[in-house]
């Protein structure tokens, strides 16, 4: 449940599946909120962008892939101390390019067992629960 008195950030996260059921994760920079936590690639909506437009822009900027198609999974919400996040999760079904750390972040292909032991942002945990059950 989002607290209506707080700033609400609308973000879009992409689930990219690799070999053997691994999911691509990115580590947040130390200096940002939730620093050093793992997340799904994506980012904040800008202006009047649709979720799919945001997904395409953010994944091109962050990891150098060009998204052609994606399926909506879910929208999850999380309250932090001074702001709230509304995060849409999308499964990337068709993209071009090899994911690479365009912004200097660490990328990791992780399976369900590894993900369970990582320090993940709450919205990523909720989105991945749709994938892993």
mmCIF file of C-alpha atoms in Angstrom:
data_model
loop_
_atom_site.group_PDB
_atom_site.id
_atom_site.type_symbol
_atom_site.label_atom_id
_atom_site.label_comp_id
_atom_site.label_asym_id
_atom_site.label_seq_id
_atom_site.Cartn_x
_atom_site.Cartn_y
_atom_site.Cartn_z
ATOM 1 C CA UNK A 1 0.000 0.000 0.000
ATOM 2 C CA UNK A 2 1.455 3.341 -1.032
ATOM 3 C CA UNK A 3 1.437 6.229 1.411
ATOM 4 C CA UNK A 4 -0.209 9.155 -0.432
ATOM 5 C CA UNK A 5 1.727 11.761 1.597
ATOM 6 C CA UNK A 6 5.054 10.741 0.079
ATOM 7 C CA UNK A 7 6.716 11.324 -3.267
ATOM 8 C CA UNK A 8 5.844 8.410 -5.556
ATOM 9 C CA UNK A 9 8.416 7.190 -8.073
ATOM 10 C CA UNK A 10 7.069 5.276 -11.061
ATOM 11 C CA UNK A 11 9.641 2.815 -12.351
ATOM 12 C CA UNK A 12 9.744 0.019 -14.907
ATOM 13 C CA UNK A 13 11.871 -3.119 -14.482
ATOM 14 C CA UNK A 14 12.824 -5.644 -17.131
ATOM 15 C CA UNK A 15 13.180 -9.367 -16.546
ATOM 16 C CA UNK A 16 15.700 -10.792 -19.002
ATOM 17 C CA UNK A 17 16.055 -14.581 -18.861
ATOM 18 C CA UNK A 18 19.263 -16.277 -19.916
ATOM 19 C CA UNK A 19 20.447 -19.860 -20.076
ATOM 20 C CA UNK A 20 19.358 -22.363 -17.425
ATOM 21 C CA UNK A 21 16.703 -20.067 -15.952
ATOM 22 C CA UNK A 22 19.127 -17.341 -14.946
ATOM 23 C CA UNK A 23 17.870 -13.760 -14.644
ATOM 24 C CA UNK A 24 19.953 -10.658 -15.349
ATOM 25 C CA UNK A 25 20.504 -8.452 -12.304
ATOM 26 C CA UNK A 26 22.293 -5.124 -11.852
ATOM 27 C CA UNK A 27 23.932 -3.872 -8.665
ATOM 28 C CA UNK A 28 22.918 -0.368 -7.614
ATOM 29 C CA UNK A 29 25.744 2.137 -7.149
ATOM 30 C CA UNK A 30 26.837 2.688 -3.540
ATOM 31 C CA UNK A 31 25.957 6.410 -3.603
ATOM 32 C CA UNK A 32 22.309 5.893 -4.649
ATOM 33 C CA UNK A 33 19.374 4.956 -2.425
ATOM 34 C CA UNK A 34 19.412 1.200 -1.803
ATOM 35 C CA UNK A 35 23.112 1.332 -2.708
ATOM 36 C CA UNK A 36 24.901 -1.990 -3.259
ATOM 37 C CA UNK A 37 21.586 -3.844 -3.521
ATOM 38 C CA UNK A 38 20.699 -5.938 -6.561
ATOM 39 C CA UNK A 39 17.828 -4.968 -8.845
ATOM 40 C CA UNK A 40 16.306 -5.714 -12.206
ATOM 41 C CA UNK A 41 17.491 -3.422 -15.015
ATOM 42 C CA UNK A 42 15.186 -0.473 -15.650
ATOM 43 C CA UNK A 43 14.436 2.920 -14.248
ATOM 44 C CA UNK A 44 12.137 5.877 -13.732
ATOM 45 C CA UNK A 45 9.454 6.963 -16.151
ATOM 46 C CA UNK A 46 10.061 10.369 -17.676
ATOM 47 C CA UNK A 47 7.304 12.782 -18.655
ATOM 48 C CA UNK A 48 4.495 11.139 -20.603
ATOM 49 C CA UNK A 49 6.425 7.976 -21.505
ATOM 50 C CA UNK A 50 4.532 4.717 -21.572
ATOM 51 C CA UNK A 51 5.946 1.852 -19.529
ATOM 52 C CA UNK A 52 7.210 0.156 -22.704
ATOM 53 C CA UNK A 53 8.913 3.362 -23.880
ATOM 54 C CA UNK A 54 10.594 3.681 -20.486
ATOM 55 C CA UNK A 55 11.701 0.057 -20.622
ATOM 56 C CA UNK A 56 13.230 0.491 -24.085
ATOM 57 C CA UNK A 57 15.033 3.723 -23.151
ATOM 58 C CA UNK A 58 16.342 2.534 -19.795
ATOM 59 C CA UNK A 59 17.628 -0.837 -21.024
ATOM 60 C CA UNK A 60 19.382 0.821 -23.973
ATOM 61 C CA UNK A 61 21.018 3.365 -21.629
ATOM 62 C CA UNK A 62 21.881 0.983 -18.778
ATOM 63 C CA UNK A 63 22.802 -2.294 -20.438
ATOM 64 C CA UNK A 64 22.990 -1.570 -24.159
ATOM 65 C CA UNK A 65 20.170 -3.804 -25.356
ATOM 66 C CA UNK A 66 17.384 -2.828 -27.718
ATOM 67 C CA UNK A 67 14.011 -4.194 -26.617
ATOM 68 C CA UNK A 68 11.600 -5.227 -29.394
ATOM 69 C CA UNK A 69 8.875 -6.894 -27.349
ATOM 70 C CA UNK A 70 7.959 -7.460 -23.720
ATOM 71 C CA UNK A 71 5.023 -8.804 -21.746
ATOM 72 C CA UNK A 72 3.594 -7.069 -18.695
ATOM 73 C CA UNK A 73 3.968 -9.170 -15.527
ATOM 74 C CA UNK A 74 2.816 -7.123 -12.561
ATOM 75 C CA UNK A 75 2.917 -3.828 -10.709
ATOM 76 C CA UNK A 76 4.312 -3.861 -7.172
ATOM 77 C CA UNK A 77 4.452 -1.107 -4.613
ATOM 78 C CA UNK A 78 6.804 -0.406 -1.738
ATOM 79 C CA UNK A 79 7.009 2.348 0.892
ATOM 80 C CA UNK A 80 10.406 3.590 2.003
ATOM 81 C CA UNK A 81 10.964 6.098 4.818
ATOM 82 C CA UNK A 82 10.623 9.241 2.692
ATOM 83 C CA UNK A 83 9.222 8.067 -0.649
ATOM 84 C CA UNK A 84 7.225 5.288 -2.283
ATOM 85 C CA UNK A 85 7.883 3.242 -5.415
ATOM 86 C CA UNK A 86 5.405 1.847 -7.902
ATOM 87 C CA UNK A 87 7.316 -0.644 -10.077
ATOM 88 C CA UNK A 88 5.994 -2.349 -13.189
ATOM 89 C CA UNK A 89 7.690 -5.620 -14.053
ATOM 90 C CA UNK A 90 7.946 -6.681 -17.715
ATOM 91 C CA UNK A 91 9.300 -9.923 -19.175
ATOM 92 C CA UNK A 92 11.605 -9.100 -22.101
ATOM 93 C CA UNK A 93 10.694 -11.605 -24.803
ATOM 94 C CA UNK A 94 12.727 -10.233 -27.719
ATOM 95 C CA UNK A 95 15.778 -7.984 -27.646
ATOM 96 C CA UNK A 96 18.959 -7.351 -29.592
ATOM 97 C CA UNK A 97 22.455 -6.965 -28.159
ATOM 98 C CA UNK A 98 24.523 -8.501 -25.409
ATOM 99 C CA UNK A 99 23.864 -6.954 -21.980
ATOM 100 C CA UNK A 100 26.855 -4.935 -20.822
ATOM 101 C CA UNK A 101 27.389 -2.485 -17.938
ATOM 102 C CA UNK A 102 27.037 0.828 -19.824
ATOM 103 C CA UNK A 103 26.930 2.852 -16.592
ATOM 104 C CA UNK A 104 29.775 1.037 -14.818
ATOM 105 C CA UNK A 105 27.438 -1.109 -12.732
ATOM 106 C CA UNK A 106 28.021 -4.788 -11.980
ATOM 107 C CA UNK A 107 25.802 -7.222 -13.891
ATOM 108 C CA UNK A 108 25.079 -10.774 -12.802
ATOM 109 C CA UNK A 109 23.212 -13.720 -14.329
ATOM 110 C CA UNK A 110 21.644 -15.392 -11.289
ATOM 111 C CA UNK A 111 19.483 -18.459 -10.760
ATOM 112 C CA UNK A 112 16.708 -18.783 -8.199
ATOM 113 C CA UNK A 113 19.005 -20.193 -5.503
ATOM 114 C CA UNK A 114 21.556 -17.391 -5.834
ATOM 115 C CA UNK A 115 18.865 -14.709 -5.961
ATOM 116 C CA UNK A 116 17.462 -16.010 -2.663
ATOM 117 C CA UNK A 117 20.827 -15.212 -1.034
ATOM 118 C CA UNK A 118 21.412 -11.765 -2.549
ATOM 119 C CA UNK A 119 20.601 -8.409 -0.986
ATOM 120 C CA UNK A 120 17.785 -7.410 -3.379
ATOM 121 C CA UNK A 121 15.611 -4.306 -3.533
ATOM 122 C CA UNK A 122 12.091 -5.197 -2.313
ATOM 123 C CA UNK A 123 10.332 -4.471 -5.613
ATOM 124 C CA UNK A 124 12.676 -6.863 -7.479
ATOM 125 C CA UNK A 125 11.900 -9.615 -4.960
ATOM 126 C CA UNK A 126 8.175 -9.088 -5.509
ATOM 127 C CA UNK A 127 8.470 -9.049 -9.312
ATOM 128 C CA UNK A 128 10.662 -12.165 -9.361
ATOM 129 C CA UNK A 129 8.156 -14.017 -7.182
ATOM 130 C CA UNK A 130 5.898 -14.007 -10.274
ATOM 131 C CA UNK A 131 8.650 -15.768 -12.238
ATOM 132 C CA UNK A 132 9.886 -18.201 -9.590
ATOM 133 C CA UNK A 133 6.674 -18.691 -7.598
#
